[in-house]
Amino acid sequence: MLQFYEPEQDHGTPAITSAESVSLSIDGQTVTVPAGTSVMRAAAEAGVKVPRLCATDSLEPFGSCRVCMVEIDGMKGYPASCTTPVREDMVVHTQTGKLAGLRRNVMELYISDHPLDCLTCPTNGDCELQDTAGELGLREVRYGFDGANHLTAPKDMSNPYFTFDASKCIVCSRCVRACEETQGTFALTIQGRGFDSTVSAGQDEAFMDSECVSCGACVKACPTATLTENTIIDHGKPEHSVVTTCAYCGVGCAFRAELKGSTVVRMTPHKDGKANEGHACVKGRFAFGYATHKDRITEPMIRDSIDEPWRMVSWEEAIGYTAQRFREIQHKYGRNSIGAISSSRCTNEEVYLVQKLVRAGFGNNNIDTCARVCHSPTGYGLKTTLGESAGTQEFSSVAQTDVVMVMGSNPTEAHPVFGSRLKKRLREGAKLIVIDPRGIELVDAPHVHADYHLAVNPGANVAILNAMAHVIVTEGLHDETFIRERCDSAQFKQWFGFIKDPRHSPEALEVATGVPANTLRAAATLFATGGNAAIYYGLGVTEHSQGSTAVMGIANLAMLTGNVGREGVGVNPMRGQNNVQGSCDMGSFPHELPGYRHLSDASTRQLFEREWNVELDPEPGMRIPNMFDSAIDGDFRGLYCQGEDVAQSDPNTQHIQAALSALDCLVVQDIFLNETAKYAHVFLPGSSFLEKNGTFTNAERRISPVRKVMPAMAGKEDWEVTRDLANAMGCPMNYTHPSQIMDEIARLTPTFHGVSYKKLDELGSIQWPCNAQHPDGTPTMHVDEFVRGKGFFALTEYVATDERANRRFPLLLTTGRILSQYNVGAQTRRTANSAWHPEDTLEIHPHDAEERGVVEGDWVGIQSRVGNTVLRACISERVRPGVVYTTFHHPLSGANVITTDNSDWATNCPEYKVTAVQVNRVSEPSAWQARQQQFDRRQQELLDSALPE
Ligand code: SF4
Ligand code: SF4
Ligand code: SF4
Ligand code: FES
């Protein structure tokens, strides 16, 4: 749906929801709007545009510019239409001779202190100030430019993505309000008064030195060229736009990709996007340059051994070579000797095809996905307790929440647009409980403070959840009616006996949790009695040896307090990658067909067997860790890895490297030669999200369209490559468009029966289940009953992890993400986002640092029982004594060289969040880092020799 570029419609002030409506007359037209609506918005809804400068419908009205004045019968003067609410029978005049003159006078004052360089201005033709001057018929400026003015005010070009040209500022304060209301960062202020008023970042700092997180909300809100994207300064106004979905995190923001020809000149967050409602973060908004980075490999390559140079070949040869190698391996080592890993960055349609290729083409079920190493415990835990492997709410539900519990999740860094929504609700007065070993931003942000921060010891999540449930039960704070009506009563009885045992009391668990018992009691009481309570959790819950148990503990807490099945409550896993929900939905796990249906179910198998015309193996295949172990044992020999960088992202790097090196044929499909591809024999060039059609499914189960805005640089979209490989392996696939793949998914998957590209075009996005019972999708799940029928209180015995601090490894390392970088960093490291996070560092508490003689910026060696690496120290009180923290965005940091292969008992999700380590001052990189650097150099040479001059 390519459209000529038009700015998004703006009604001037936000929409109001009210059961009461009001009718009034505007320029002789009768208009009916919800009570509380502004006169400006009512006029806009009637098709009457009142001129404005300081108002925009993403922000509360402010009433500073006075350009929007109107006449209202019976009211004195000329009220501002943006701040005047409608009244029944009001009679409004927006266009009179008097108003025209007054508005022109106001405009004249603005223009007298504004450069008249429209023809050479970067936003010429896309500027509200210019448009408004035109609408008002301004023909002269009587005041001249000789007096005091701001025309020579300096530019701030410190931010790599946008420029602040103060000479063009009209001090409408839209930017300041956007930073406060939309983003919640409070980085901007208006300094000075009257004529001296100016916009300032921080304490009169450059944007890059201030608290600014580069979300771009101020840039979007600015009605002039004062805040402008550098791409617009460089390329000019876009010509057309296409609505698509961000390819970074699980929030799934909708964007208008704005283009000149096939060059993206701006990504504007889409107002109608239900996940983001016009907001975005620095990644989706600005970090799209990786898609056309010079490191993109756009031709297929093959080599017989990883010590040989790559050879560029045709698609035909690469596909033929792969199919032949895979068939030879299967012939020699058996059907189960090959498998695939699907990508949570690729579309649903692409993931579906990879699992189909494995089941129908390879003839086994050796398919797994990155969710194995992130949210597989969510799948297990929520399916067991509630009956469905997905979050229960839509993001907007948080606006109805009274108590928010955030556990092992750092929304302002990892899910920033949801983080902004959450902060807004907290500023409105909702209470906040944070459970995290580290003081994340939400604990103490501008105008947001956690009521309780339970700084749990890494590895003790289940203990803390049990202790909370114990307090609620023993103090009689549970919701008996909900439990009686909605939950399995025999199971609840058993659980009740289990949880009220004194061994689960906060006092008994105080040493394990590290949280004072009285604080924990107070937090549990708030959760149970504070009104609508919602839980948002992340990888700090799942990536543990008891990850699945903790997810079940979370579901227990929600059911226990009756907080499931309506707006404002629920259990919400914050999904990491853009399509990790979708990749799980599409049958990427070795034991499940699409829609989370177990392979052992013969009737489900038959459905697929009929559609695919094959017989399916009823035995679950290998999970990723099993594939690697089996590769080292010599049984697993061939792997097709699409859009996943296991060599960097999976734990115990040296083990993974050994497994990859042992493979006879590793096929990597990606846009860059990532760490895994350095061990590959076949490289199939991938396509970025801008180069293909398809869908992503976000953390709210929202299926959103991904639309092609430029041709695929390698000539094929990812789904076409899998299709061609399947055909070459004798597994027929005849799709000519991804919509046909979605039609097949819908035919075979009950929760997707109602999904089609036509419906997605009509509705914009759809939350599954979407079928005959829920034709437009399902924003809130488990409304009248749980998907499994009765809610199941699972017994959640706390078992301490084997990974404990001891004399040799006295500190516990935990890991997480940072806002500007994304996962393995392959995309964001190739953008200006690296200005914010050029390297991973080790956060260490001042006490632990001092004990080791470590000062800020020192190189420190981090030794675990499986490996060691070297990072720079960052002394911080965000972590408590005994805990150290790092991110994992740079390959040479080697964060995963030290993480162990401990894993969740139910799903094998690795225990990334707890590694016992020792930290010491050192003076040189680790032996692994030195070896890796050498290996990287060699692989780069082998690549360079294949690239055209
Ligand atoms: S920078 Fe833009 S939005 Fe901010 S006050 Fe100036 S003109 Fe208004
Ligand atoms: S980019 Fe975002 S964080 Fe930075 S000043 Fe603008 S609104 Fe605030
Ligand atoms: S919050 Fe996530 S989906 Fe939204 S723009 Fe940022 S990275 Fe993209
Ligand atoms: S738009 Fe109403 S006062 Fe500025």
PDB file of C-alpha atoms in Angstrom, residues 304 322 325-340 362 364 366 622 626-640 659-667 679 681:
ATOM      1  CA  ASP A 304      33.930 -26.851   1.365  1.00  0.00           C
ATOM      2  CA  THR A 322      22.951 -27.167  -0.076  1.00  0.00           C
ATOM      3  CA  ARG A 325      25.019 -31.797   0.864  1.00  0.00           C
ATOM      4  CA  PHE A 326      21.999 -32.254   3.137  1.00  0.00           C
ATOM      5  CA  ARG A 327      20.784 -35.303   1.213  1.00  0.00           C
ATOM      6  CA  GLU A 328      24.281 -36.839   1.270  1.00  0.00           C
ATOM      7  CA  ILE A 329      24.528 -36.333   5.028  1.00  0.00           C
ATOM      8  CA  GLN A 330      21.111 -37.886   5.594  1.00  0.00           C
ATOM      9  CA  HIS A 331      22.002 -40.782   3.330  1.00  0.00           C
ATOM     10  CA  LYS A 332      25.203 -41.415   5.267  1.00  0.00           C
ATOM     11  CA  TYR A 333      24.210 -40.584   8.846  1.00  0.00           C
ATOM     12  CA  GLY A 334      20.453 -41.008   8.887  1.00  0.00           C
ATOM     13  CA  ARG A 335      17.367 -38.847   8.661  1.00  0.00           C
ATOM     14  CA  ASN A 336      17.945 -37.209  12.049  1.00  0.00           C
ATOM     15  CA  SER A 337      21.442 -35.974  11.255  1.00  0.00           C
ATOM     16  CA  ILE A 338      20.268 -32.578  10.006  1.00  0.00           C
ATOM     17  CA  GLY A 339      17.989 -29.854  11.352  1.00  0.00           C
ATOM     18  CA  ALA A 340      17.246 -26.134  11.356  1.00  0.00           C
ATOM     19  CA  PHE A 362      14.030 -33.251   6.153  1.00  0.00           C
ATOM     20  CA  ASN A 364      12.283 -35.122  11.151  1.00  0.00           C
ATOM     21  CA  ASN A 366      14.803 -31.086  14.435  1.00  0.00           C
ATOM     22  CA  MET A 622      16.177 -32.076  18.967  1.00  0.00           C
ATOM     23  CA  ASN A 626      20.780 -31.256  21.939  1.00  0.00           C
ATOM     24  CA  MET A 627      21.751 -30.396  18.368  1.00  0.00           C
ATOM     25  CA  PHE A 628      25.037 -28.940  19.602  1.00  0.00           C
ATOM     26  CA  ASP A 629      25.803 -31.822  21.958  1.00  0.00           C
ATOM     27  CA  SER A 630      24.984 -34.267  19.204  1.00  0.00           C
ATOM     28  CA  ALA A 631      27.211 -32.352  16.740  1.00  0.00           C
ATOM     29  CA  ILE A 632      30.123 -32.707  19.146  1.00  0.00           C
ATOM     30  CA  ASP A 633      29.320 -36.432  19.447  1.00  0.00           C
ATOM     31  CA  GLY A 634      29.412 -36.671  15.631  1.00  0.00           C
ATOM     32  CA  ASP A 635      25.751 -37.633  15.108  1.00  0.00           C
ATOM     33  CA  PHE A 636      24.286 -34.294  14.062  1.00  0.00           C
ATOM     34  CA  ARG A 637      26.012 -33.124  10.862  1.00  0.00           C
ATOM     35  CA  GLY A 638      24.034 -30.464   8.998  1.00  0.00           C
ATOM     36  CA  LEU A 639      22.286 -27.283  10.153  1.00  0.00           C
ATOM     37  CA  TYR A 640      20.233 -24.663   8.321  1.00  0.00           C
ATOM     38  CA  ALA A 659      29.744 -27.791  17.877  1.00  0.00           C
ATOM     39  CA  LEU A 660      29.616 -25.519  14.823  1.00  0.00           C
ATOM     40  CA  SER A 661      33.149 -26.528  13.853  1.00  0.00           C
ATOM     41  CA  ALA A 662      32.113 -30.174  13.999  1.00  0.00           C
ATOM     42  CA  LEU A 663      29.330 -29.810  11.403  1.00  0.00           C
ATOM     43  CA  ASP A 664      29.818 -31.119   7.867  1.00  0.00           C
ATOM     44  CA  CYS A 665      27.479 -28.542   6.415  1.00  0.00           C
ATOM     45  CA  LEU A 666      26.442 -25.342   8.153  1.00  0.00           C
ATOM     46  CA  VAL A 667      24.145 -23.147   6.082  1.00  0.00           C
ATOM     47  CA  TYR A 679      31.772 -21.334  10.724  1.00  0.00           C
ATOM     48  CA  HIS A 681      29.959 -23.675   4.416  1.00  0.00           C
TER      49      HIS A 681
END
